[in-house]
Amino acid sequence: MEIFNKQLTRVDIDRQLVLPNNTRREALPFQGTRDIVIPITFGHDGVEVDVHCSCREGRIAFTRGWVEIARKLSFNAGDFVALREDNGKYKMTVRSGSAS
């Protein structure tokens, strides 16, 4: 099930990824807490990273872990990311924003 998709901005890469308003919040394992750590597998390489996720004032954001992997995998402003959950596992795919 797709949880969200978003076109990245420079702020998303440099500071934190603020999830879109239409994010399927019920698919994220908050269970009454405001901060969680989600193991996310990135792309076809299968790199797994613990991404810290927080919910403040109704906004959900990926913080620690996200910025580091975005830089390591050379994400760019304009790229598209999508997060899916399948059988309790989370996977993010990235598509270049320059591809047509």
PDB file of N, CA and C in Angstrom:
ATOM      1  N   MET A   1       0.839  -1.165   0.000  1.00  0.00           N
ATOM      2  CA  MET A   1       0.000   0.000   0.000  1.00  0.00           C
ATOM      3  C   MET A   1       0.891   1.237   0.000  1.00  0.00           C
ATOM      4  N   GLU A   2       0.593   2.168  -0.890  1.00  0.00           N
ATOM      5  CA  GLU A   2       1.371   3.404  -0.918  1.00  0.00           C
ATOM      6  C   GLU A   2       0.948   4.299   0.234  1.00  0.00           C
ATOM      7  N   ILE A   3       1.931   4.815   0.956  1.00  0.00           N
ATOM      8  CA  ILE A   3       1.679   5.700   2.091  1.00  0.00           C
ATOM      9  C   ILE A   3       1.713   7.152   1.635  1.00  0.00           C
ATOM     10  N   PHE A   4       2.693   7.501   0.812  1.00  0.00           N
ATOM     11  CA  PHE A   4       2.745   8.846   0.240  1.00  0.00           C
ATOM     12  C   PHE A   4       3.687   8.854  -0.952  1.00  0.00           C
ATOM     13  N   ASN A   5       3.559   9.907  -1.762  1.00  0.00           N
ATOM     14  CA  ASN A   5       4.549  10.206  -2.789  1.00  0.00           C
ATOM     15  C   ASN A   5       4.713  11.715  -2.816  1.00  0.00           C
ATOM     16  N   LYS A   6       5.903  12.139  -3.193  1.00  0.00           N
ATOM     17  CA  LYS A   6       6.184  13.575  -3.133  1.00  0.00           C
ATOM     18  C   LYS A   6       7.339  13.917  -4.055  1.00  0.00           C
ATOM     19  N   GLN A   7       7.269  15.109  -4.645  1.00  0.00           N
ATOM     20  CA  GLN A   7       8.402  15.647  -5.383  1.00  0.00           C
ATOM     21  C   GLN A   7       9.263  16.412  -4.384  1.00  0.00           C
ATOM     22  N   LEU A   8      10.546  16.075  -4.335  1.00  0.00           N
ATOM     23  CA  LEU A   8      11.439  16.649  -3.334  1.00  0.00           C
ATOM     24  C   LEU A   8      11.806  18.099  -3.625  1.00  0.00           C
ATOM     25  N   THR A   9      11.949  18.860  -2.534  1.00  0.00           N
ATOM     26  CA  THR A   9      12.464  20.222  -2.605  1.00  0.00           C
ATOM     27  C   THR A   9      13.858  20.232  -1.981  1.00  0.00           C
ATOM     28  N   ARG A  10      14.569  21.318  -2.123  1.00  0.00           N
ATOM     29  CA  ARG A  10      15.891  21.448  -1.510  1.00  0.00           C
ATOM     30  C   ARG A  10      15.786  21.321   0.009  1.00  0.00           C
ATOM     31  N   VAL A  11      14.745  21.893   0.622  1.00  0.00           N
ATOM     32  CA  VAL A  11      14.546  21.799   2.076  1.00  0.00           C
ATOM     33  C   VAL A  11      14.347  20.344   2.488  1.00  0.00           C
ATOM     34  N   ASP A  12      13.607  19.575   1.687  1.00  0.00           N
ATOM     35  CA  ASP A  12      13.392  18.151   1.989  1.00  0.00           C
ATOM     36  C   ASP A  12      14.719  17.401   2.074  1.00  0.00           C
ATOM     37  N   ILE A  13      15.667  17.780   1.267  1.00  0.00           N
ATOM     38  CA  ILE A  13      16.954  17.087   1.219  1.00  0.00           C
ATOM     39  C   ILE A  13      17.912  17.605   2.289  1.00  0.00           C
ATOM     40  N   ASP A  14      17.909  18.909   2.511  1.00  0.00           N
ATOM     41  CA  ASP A  14      18.879  19.519   3.422  1.00  0.00           C
ATOM     42  C   ASP A  14      18.488  19.474   4.895  1.00  0.00           C
ATOM     43  N   ARG A  15      17.179  19.478   5.202  1.00  0.00           N
ATOM     44  CA  ARG A  15      16.769  19.573   6.603  1.00  0.00           C
ATOM     45  C   ARG A  15      15.917  18.408   7.080  1.00  0.00           C
ATOM     46  N   GLN A  16      14.781  18.230   6.447  1.00  0.00           N
ATOM     47  CA  GLN A  16      13.859  17.156   6.826  1.00  0.00           C
ATOM     48  C   GLN A  16      12.843  16.983   5.714  1.00  0.00           C
ATOM     49  N   LEU A  17      12.269  15.806   5.638  1.00  0.00           N
ATOM     50  CA  LEU A  17      11.229  15.544   4.645  1.00  0.00           C
ATOM     51  C   LEU A  17       9.880  15.679   5.335  1.00  0.00           C
ATOM     52  N   VAL A  18       9.176  16.776   5.048  1.00  0.00           N
ATOM     53  CA  VAL A  18       7.831  16.953   5.588  1.00  0.00           C
ATOM     54  C   VAL A  18       6.888  16.193   4.668  1.00  0.00           C
ATOM     55  N   LEU A  19       6.150  15.248   5.249  1.00  0.00           N
ATOM     56  CA  LEU A  19       5.266  14.408   4.454  1.00  0.00           C
ATOM     57  C   LEU A  19       4.038  15.198   4.008  1.00  0.00           C
ATOM     58  N   PRO A  20       3.493  14.869   2.837  1.00  0.00           N
ATOM     59  CA  PRO A  20       2.323  15.584   2.320  1.00  0.00           C
ATOM     60  C   PRO A  20       1.099  15.395   3.216  1.00  0.00           C
ATOM     61  N   ASN A  21       0.152  16.324   3.099  1.00  0.00           N
ATOM     62  CA  ASN A  21      -1.074  16.266   3.902  1.00  0.00           C
ATOM     63  C   ASN A  21      -1.890  15.008   3.639  1.00  0.00           C
ATOM     64  N   ASN A  22      -1.802  14.443   2.435  1.00  0.00           N
ATOM     65  CA  ASN A  22      -2.597  13.254   2.102  1.00  0.00           C
ATOM     66  C   ASN A  22      -1.896  11.941   2.460  1.00  0.00           C
ATOM     67  N   THR A  23      -0.864  12.000   3.302  1.00  0.00           N
ATOM     68  CA  THR A  23      -0.153  10.799   3.748  1.00  0.00           C
ATOM     69  C   THR A  23      -1.106   9.871   4.496  1.00  0.00           C
ATOM     70  N   ARG A  24      -1.019   8.578   4.224  1.00  0.00           N
ATOM     71  CA  ARG A  24      -1.846   7.584   4.922  1.00  0.00           C
ATOM     72  C   ARG A  24      -1.249   7.346   6.311  1.00  0.00           C
ATOM     73  N   ARG A  25      -1.631   8.189   7.260  1.00  0.00           N
ATOM     74  CA  ARG A  25      -1.064   8.159   8.611  1.00  0.00           C
ATOM     75  C   ARG A  25      -1.285   6.827   9.315  1.00  0.00           C
ATOM     76  N   GLU A  26      -2.398   6.189   9.042  1.00  0.00           N
ATOM     77  CA  GLU A  26      -2.704   4.919   9.717  1.00  0.00           C
ATOM     78  C   GLU A  26      -1.713   3.818   9.347  1.00  0.00           C
ATOM     79  N   ALA A  27      -0.982   4.003   8.256  1.00  0.00           N
ATOM     80  CA  ALA A  27      -0.006   2.998   7.828  1.00  0.00           C
ATOM     81  C   ALA A  27       1.342   3.160   8.535  1.00  0.00           C
ATOM     82  N   LEU A  28       1.509   4.241   9.287  1.00  0.00           N
ATOM     83  CA  LEU A  28       2.749   4.461  10.038  1.00  0.00           C
ATOM     84  C   LEU A  28       2.526   4.037  11.486  1.00  0.00           C
ATOM     85  N   PRO A  29       3.501   3.370  12.093  1.00  0.00           N
ATOM     86  CA  PRO A  29       3.299   2.735  13.411  1.00  0.00           C
ATOM     87  C   PRO A  29       3.451   3.676  14.613  1.00  0.00           C
ATOM     88  N   PHE A  30       2.707   4.791  14.631  1.00  0.00           N
ATOM     89  CA  PHE A  30       2.823   5.723  15.757  1.00  0.00           C
ATOM     90  C   PHE A  30       2.253   5.155  17.051  1.00  0.00           C
ATOM     91  N   GLN A  31       1.102   4.534  17.014  1.00  0.00           N
ATOM     92  CA  GLN A  31       0.476   3.897  18.182  1.00  0.00           C
ATOM     93  C   GLN A  31       0.525   4.775  19.427  1.00  0.00           C
ATOM     94  N   GLY A  32       0.085   6.034  19.279  1.00  0.00           N
ATOM     95  CA  GLY A  32      -0.015   6.929  20.420  1.00  0.00           C
ATOM     96  C   GLY A  32       1.238   7.713  20.750  1.00  0.00           C
ATOM     97  N   THR A  33       2.350   7.453  20.080  1.00  0.00           N
ATOM     98  CA  THR A  33       3.577   8.205  20.343  1.00  0.00           C
ATOM     99  C   THR A  33       3.757   9.296  19.291  1.00  0.00           C
ATOM    100  N   ARG A  34       4.626  10.255  19.587  1.00  0.00           N
ATOM    101  CA  ARG A  34       4.883  11.341  18.635  1.00  0.00           C
ATOM    102  C   ARG A  34       6.161  11.135  17.845  1.00  0.00           C
ATOM    103  N   ASP A  35       7.019  10.245  18.313  1.00  0.00           N
ATOM    104  CA  ASP A  35       8.292   9.987  17.643  1.00  0.00           C
ATOM    105  C   ASP A  35       8.494   8.489  17.484  1.00  0.00           C
ATOM    106  N   ILE A  36       8.858   8.082  16.272  1.00  0.00           N
ATOM    107  CA  ILE A  36       9.121   6.668  16.006  1.00  0.00           C
ATOM    108  C   ILE A  36      10.365   6.546  15.130  1.00  0.00           C
ATOM    109  N   VAL A  37      10.892   5.349  15.056  1.00  0.00           N
ATOM    110  CA  VAL A  37      11.991   5.041  14.142  1.00  0.00           C
ATOM    111  C   VAL A  37      11.476   3.955  13.206  1.00  0.00           C
ATOM    112  N   ILE A  38      11.574   4.227  11.912  1.00  0.00           N
ATOM    113  CA  ILE A  38      11.068   3.296  10.904  1.00  0.00           C
ATOM    114  C   ILE A  38      12.242   2.774  10.078  1.00  0.00           C
ATOM    115  N   PRO A  39      12.447   1.448  10.041  1.00  0.00           N
ATOM    116  CA  PRO A  39      13.468   0.917   9.132  1.00  0.00           C
ATOM    117  C   PRO A  39      12.913   0.938   7.701  1.00  0.00           C
ATOM    118  N   ILE A  40      13.572   1.699   6.840  1.00  0.00           N
ATOM    119  CA  ILE A  40      13.113   1.849   5.459  1.00  0.00           C
ATOM    120  C   ILE A  40      14.187   1.319   4.517  1.00  0.00           C
ATOM    121  N   THR A  41      13.767   0.479   3.577  1.00  0.00           N
ATOM    122  CA  THR A  41      14.658  -0.012   2.530  1.00  0.00           C
ATOM    123  C   THR A  41      14.556   0.950   1.353  1.00  0.00           C
ATOM    124  N   PHE A  42      15.710   1.384   0.857  1.00  0.00           N
ATOM    125  CA  PHE A  42      15.748   2.366  -0.219  1.00  0.00           C
ATOM    126  C   PHE A  42      16.153   1.724  -1.534  1.00  0.00           C
ATOM    127  N   GLY A  43      15.318   1.939  -2.555  1.00  0.00           N
ATOM    128  CA  GLY A  43      15.635   1.585  -3.923  1.00  0.00           C
ATOM    129  C   GLY A  43      15.952   0.134  -4.182  1.00  0.00           C
ATOM    130  N   HIS A  44      16.535  -0.074  -5.350  1.00  0.00           N
ATOM    131  CA  HIS A  44      16.843  -1.430  -5.804  1.00  0.00           C
ATOM    132  C   HIS A  44      18.068  -2.008  -5.111  1.00  0.00           C
ATOM    133  N   ASP A  45      18.887  -1.135  -4.520  1.00  0.00           N
ATOM    134  CA  ASP A  45      20.096  -1.598  -3.831  1.00  0.00           C
ATOM    135  C   ASP A  45      19.777  -2.257  -2.502  1.00  0.00           C
ATOM    136  N   GLY A  46      18.596  -1.996  -1.967  1.00  0.00           N
ATOM    137  CA  GLY A  46      18.196  -2.615  -0.711  1.00  0.00           C
ATOM    138  C   GLY A  46      18.881  -2.050   0.515  1.00  0.00           C
ATOM    139  N   VAL A  47      19.364  -0.812   0.442  1.00  0.00           N
ATOM    140  CA  VAL A  47      19.994  -0.166   1.588  1.00  0.00           C
ATOM    141  C   VAL A  47      18.915   0.104   2.631  1.00  0.00           C
ATOM    142  N   GLU A  48      19.100  -0.431   3.854  1.00  0.00           N
ATOM    143  CA  GLU A  48      18.112  -0.200   4.911  1.00  0.00           C
ATOM    144  C   GLU A  48      18.654   0.820   5.898  1.00  0.00           C
ATOM    145  N   VAL A  49      17.820   1.809   6.215  1.00  0.00           N
ATOM    146  CA  VAL A  49      18.203   2.895   7.110  1.00  0.00           C
ATOM    147  C   VAL A  49      17.097   3.096   8.133  1.00  0.00           C
ATOM    148  N   ASP A  50      17.498   3.312   9.395  1.00  0.00           N
ATOM    149  CA  ASP A  50      16.536   3.680  10.433  1.00  0.00           C
ATOM    150  C   ASP A  50      16.273   5.175  10.311  1.00  0.00           C
ATOM    151  N   VAL A  51      15.044   5.524   9.934  1.00  0.00           N
ATOM    152  CA  VAL A  51      14.668   6.921   9.743  1.00  0.00           C
ATOM    153  C   VAL A  51      13.777   7.343  10.907  1.00  0.00           C
ATOM    154  N   HIS A  52      14.156   8.437  11.551  1.00  0.00           N
ATOM    155  CA  HIS A  52      13.360   8.974  12.649  1.00  0.00           C
ATOM    156  C   HIS A  52      12.210   9.777  12.060  1.00  0.00           C
ATOM    157  N   CYS A  53      11.033   9.563  12.608  1.00  0.00           N
ATOM    158  CA  CYS A  53       9.820  10.194  12.119  1.00  0.00           C
ATOM    159  C   CYS A  53       9.110  10.832  13.306  1.00  0.00           C
ATOM    160  N   SER A  54       8.698  12.076  13.148  1.00  0.00           N
ATOM    161  CA  SER A  54       8.008  12.745  14.246  1.00  0.00           C
ATOM    162  C   SER A  54       6.717  13.370  13.749  1.00  0.00           C
ATOM    163  N   CYS A  55       5.776  13.486  14.659  1.00  0.00           N
ATOM    164  CA  CYS A  55       4.494  14.114  14.366  1.00  0.00           C
ATOM    165  C   CYS A  55       4.329  15.267  15.351  1.00  0.00           C
ATOM    166  N   ARG A  56       4.362  16.485  14.834  1.00  0.00           N
ATOM    167  CA  ARG A  56       4.223  17.685  15.646  1.00  0.00           C
ATOM    168  C   ARG A  56       3.189  18.594  15.001  1.00  0.00           C
ATOM    169  N   GLU A  57       2.245  19.052  15.795  1.00  0.00           N
ATOM    170  CA  GLU A  57       1.224  19.989  15.318  1.00  0.00           C
ATOM    171  C   GLU A  57       0.577  19.515  14.021  1.00  0.00           C
ATOM    172  N   GLY A  58       0.328  18.211  13.939  1.00  0.00           N
ATOM    173  CA  GLY A  58      -0.343  17.645  12.781  1.00  0.00           C
ATOM    174  C   GLY A  58       0.545  17.400  11.570  1.00  0.00           C
ATOM    175  N   ARG A  59       1.822  17.770  11.662  1.00  0.00           N
ATOM    176  CA  ARG A  59       2.755  17.552  10.553  1.00  0.00           C
ATOM    177  C   ARG A  59       3.631  16.350  10.853  1.00  0.00           C
ATOM    178  N   ILE A  60       3.827  15.516   9.856  1.00  0.00           N
ATOM    179  CA  ILE A  60       4.716  14.364   9.992  1.00  0.00           C
ATOM    180  C   ILE A  60       5.976  14.668   9.186  1.00  0.00           C
ATOM    181  N   ALA A  61       7.135  14.401   9.795  1.00  0.00           N
ATOM    182  CA  ALA A  61       8.397  14.672   9.107  1.00  0.00           C
ATOM    183  C   ALA A  61       9.404  13.567   9.379  1.00  0.00           C
ATOM    184  N   PHE A  62      10.192  13.242   8.356  1.00  0.00           N
ATOM    185  CA  PHE A  62      11.347  12.362   8.510  1.00  0.00           C
ATOM    186  C   PHE A  62      12.534  13.262   8.840  1.00  0.00           C
ATOM    187  N   THR A  63      13.251  12.929   9.901  1.00  0.00           N
ATOM    188  CA  THR A  63      14.353  13.776  10.347  1.00  0.00           C
ATOM    189  C   THR A  63      15.661  12.990  10.297  1.00  0.00           C
ATOM    190  N   ARG A  64      16.192  12.632  11.457  1.00  0.00           N
ATOM    191  CA  ARG A  64      17.493  11.945  11.519  1.00  0.00           C
ATOM    192  C   ARG A  64      17.447  10.644  10.717  1.00  0.00           C
ATOM    193  N   GLY A  65      18.484  10.399   9.975  1.00  0.00           N
ATOM    194  CA  GLY A  65      18.538   9.227   9.100  1.00  0.00           C
ATOM    195  C   GLY A  65      18.128   9.597   7.684  1.00  0.00           C
ATOM    196  N   TRP A  66      17.097  10.420   7.548  1.00  0.00           N
ATOM    197  CA  TRP A  66      16.615  10.827   6.237  1.00  0.00           C
ATOM    198  C   TRP A  66      17.649  11.692   5.509  1.00  0.00           C
ATOM    199  N   VAL A  67      18.114  12.751   6.161  1.00  0.00           N
ATOM    200  CA  VAL A  67      19.040  13.682   5.514  1.00  0.00           C
ATOM    201  C   VAL A  67      20.311  12.956   5.081  1.00  0.00           C
ATOM    202  N   GLU A  68      20.810  12.090   5.943  1.00  0.00           N
ATOM    203  CA  GLU A  68      22.038  11.361   5.634  1.00  0.00           C
ATOM    204  C   GLU A  68      21.868  10.456   4.413  1.00  0.00           C
ATOM    205  N   ILE A  69      20.763   9.722   4.342  1.00  0.00           N
ATOM    206  CA  ILE A  69      20.564   8.810   3.209  1.00  0.00           C
ATOM    207  C   ILE A  69      20.248   9.592   1.934  1.00  0.00           C
ATOM    208  N   ALA A  70      19.537  10.715   2.061  1.00  0.00           N
ATOM    209  CA  ALA A  70      19.245  11.544   0.885  1.00  0.00           C
ATOM    210  C   ALA A  70      20.543  12.047   0.255  1.00  0.00           C
ATOM    211  N   ARG A  71      21.496  12.421   1.097  1.00  0.00           N
ATOM    212  CA  ARG A  71      22.796  12.886   0.583  1.00  0.00           C
ATOM    213  C   ARG A  71      23.612  11.725   0.028  1.00  0.00           C
ATOM    214  N   LYS A  72      23.645  10.622   0.762  1.00  0.00           N
ATOM    215  CA  LYS A  72      24.437   9.459   0.333  1.00  0.00           C
ATOM    216  C   LYS A  72      23.969   8.921  -1.018  1.00  0.00           C
ATOM    217  N   LEU A  73      22.648   8.900  -1.220  1.00  0.00           N
ATOM    218  CA  LEU A  73      22.101   8.376  -2.471  1.00  0.00           C
ATOM    219  C   LEU A  73      21.925   9.465  -3.528  1.00  0.00           C
ATOM    220  N   SER A  74      22.414  10.665  -3.226  1.00  0.00           N
ATOM    221  CA  SER A  74      22.429  11.789  -4.183  1.00  0.00           C
ATOM    222  C   SER A  74      21.045  12.161  -4.699  1.00  0.00           C
ATOM    223  N   PHE A  75      20.070  12.255  -3.780  1.00  0.00           N
ATOM    224  CA  PHE A  75      18.753  12.737  -4.177  1.00  0.00           C
ATOM    225  C   PHE A  75      18.889  14.202  -4.581  1.00  0.00           C
ATOM    226  N   ASN A  76      18.032  14.626  -5.500  1.00  0.00           N
ATOM    227  CA  ASN A  76      18.043  16.007  -5.977  1.00  0.00           C
ATOM    228  C   ASN A  76      16.664  16.625  -5.843  1.00  0.00           C
ATOM    229  N   ALA A  77      16.637  17.949  -5.694  1.00  0.00           N
ATOM    230  CA  ALA A  77      15.361  18.658  -5.737  1.00  0.00           C
ATOM    231  C   ALA A  77      14.725  18.341  -7.086  1.00  0.00           C
ATOM    232  N   GLY A  78      13.443  18.022  -7.062  1.00  0.00           N
ATOM    233  CA  GLY A  78      12.738  17.641  -8.285  1.00  0.00           C
ATOM    234  C   GLY A  78      12.539  16.145  -8.430  1.00  0.00           C
ATOM    235  N   ASP A  79      13.349  15.340  -7.724  1.00  0.00           N
ATOM    236  CA  ASP A  79      13.151  13.886  -7.738  1.00  0.00           C
ATOM    237  C   ASP A  79      11.825  13.546  -7.060  1.00  0.00           C
ATOM    238  N   PHE A  80      11.273  12.407  -7.418  1.00  0.00           N
ATOM    239  CA  PHE A  80      10.027  11.935  -6.820  1.00  0.00           C
ATOM    240  C   PHE A  80      10.323  10.743  -5.917  1.00  0.00           C
ATOM    241  N   VAL A  81       9.772  10.754  -4.704  1.00  0.00           N
ATOM    242  CA  VAL A  81       9.908   9.619  -3.793  1.00  0.00           C
ATOM    243  C   VAL A  81       8.522   9.076  -3.478  1.00  0.00           C
ATOM    244  N   ALA A  82       8.461   7.781  -3.232  1.00  0.00           N
ATOM    245  CA  ALA A  82       7.209   7.138  -2.831  1.00  0.00           C
ATOM    246  C   ALA A  82       7.541   6.125  -1.743  1.00  0.00           C
ATOM    247  N   LEU A  83       6.746   6.122  -0.677  1.00  0.00           N
ATOM    248  CA  LEU A  83       6.928   5.164   0.412  1.00  0.00           C
ATOM    249  C   LEU A  83       5.769   4.187   0.393  1.00  0.00           C
ATOM    250  N   ARG A  84       6.111   2.899   0.422  1.00  0.00           N
ATOM    251  CA  ARG A  84       5.110   1.825   0.442  1.00  0.00           C
ATOM    252  C   ARG A  84       5.317   0.964   1.671  1.00  0.00           C
ATOM    253  N   GLU A  85       4.236   0.341   2.108  1.00  0.00           N
ATOM    254  CA  GLU A  85       4.298  -0.635   3.206  1.00  0.00           C
ATOM    255  C   GLU A  85       3.713  -1.931   2.683  1.00  0.00           C
ATOM    256  N   ASP A  86       4.476  -3.001   2.823  1.00  0.00           N
ATOM    257  CA  ASP A  86       4.026  -4.332   2.434  1.00  0.00           C
ATOM    258  C   ASP A  86       4.394  -5.305   3.537  1.00  0.00           C
ATOM    259  N   ASN A  87       3.388  -5.906   4.152  1.00  0.00           N
ATOM    260  CA  ASN A  87       3.601  -6.897   5.212  1.00  0.00           C
ATOM    261  C   ASN A  87       4.504  -6.386   6.329  1.00  0.00           C
ATOM    262  N   GLY A  88       4.276  -5.137   6.740  1.00  0.00           N
ATOM    263  CA  GLY A  88       5.035  -4.572   7.852  1.00  0.00           C
ATOM    264  C   GLY A  88       6.411  -4.054   7.500  1.00  0.00           C
ATOM    265  N   LYS A  89       6.798  -4.130   6.234  1.00  0.00           N
ATOM    266  CA  LYS A  89       8.101  -3.626   5.784  1.00  0.00           C
ATOM    267  C   LYS A  89       7.874  -2.355   4.961  1.00  0.00           C
ATOM    268  N   TYR A  90       8.784  -1.406   5.118  1.00  0.00           N
ATOM    269  CA  TYR A  90       8.665  -0.128   4.423  1.00  0.00           C
ATOM    270  C   TYR A  90       9.741  -0.016   3.355  1.00  0.00           C
ATOM    271  N   LYS A  91       9.338   0.442   2.160  1.00  0.00           N
ATOM    272  CA  LYS A  91      10.275   0.578   1.051  1.00  0.00           C
ATOM    273  C   LYS A  91      10.034   1.912   0.358  1.00  0.00           C
ATOM    274  N   MET A  92      11.134   2.625   0.104  1.00  0.00           N
ATOM    275  CA  MET A  92      11.035   3.889  -0.604  1.00  0.00           C
ATOM    276  C   MET A  92      11.679   3.744  -1.973  1.00  0.00           C
ATOM    277  N   THR A  93      10.961   4.218  -2.970  1.00  0.00           N
ATOM    278  CA  THR A  93      11.502   4.250  -4.321  1.00  0.00           C
ATOM    279  C   THR A  93      11.722   5.709  -4.712  1.00  0.00           C
ATOM    280  N   VAL A  94      12.697   5.918  -5.568  1.00  0.00           N
ATOM    281  CA  VAL A  94      13.052   7.262  -6.013  1.00  0.00           C
ATOM    282  C   VAL A  94      13.095   7.258  -7.532  1.00  0.00           C
ATOM    283  N   ARG A  95      12.507   8.286  -8.100  1.00  0.00           N
ATOM    284  CA  ARG A  95      12.528   8.449  -9.559  1.00  0.00           C
ATOM    285  C   ARG A  95      13.081   9.838  -9.857  1.00  0.00           C
ATOM    286  N   SER A  96      13.991   9.915 -10.771  1.00  0.00           N
ATOM    287  CA  SER A  96      14.611  11.189 -11.117  1.00  0.00           C
ATOM    288  C   SER A  96      13.574  12.167 -11.648  1.00  0.00           C
ATOM    289  N   GLY A  97      13.657  13.393 -11.182  1.00  0.00           N
ATOM    290  CA  GLY A  97      12.749  14.429 -11.657  1.00  0.00           C
ATOM    291  C   GLY A  97      13.069  14.878 -13.065  1.00  0.00           C
ATOM    292  N   SER A  98      14.258  14.554 -13.547  1.00  0.00           N
ATOM    293  CA  SER A  98      14.643  14.953 -14.903  1.00  0.00           C
ATOM    294  C   SER A  98      14.193  13.937 -15.947  1.00  0.00           C
ATOM    295  N   ALA A  99      13.732  12.751 -15.486  1.00  0.00           N
ATOM    296  CA  ALA A  99      13.250  11.732 -16.429  1.00  0.00           C
ATOM    297  C   ALA A  99      11.854  12.100 -16.898  1.00  0.00           C
ATOM    298  N   SER A 100      11.560  11.805 -18.141  1.00  0.00           N
ATOM    299  CA  SER A 100      10.218  12.101 -18.625  1.00  0.00           C
ATOM    300  C   SER A 100       9.429  10.856 -18.881  1.00  0.00           C
TER     301      SER A 100
END
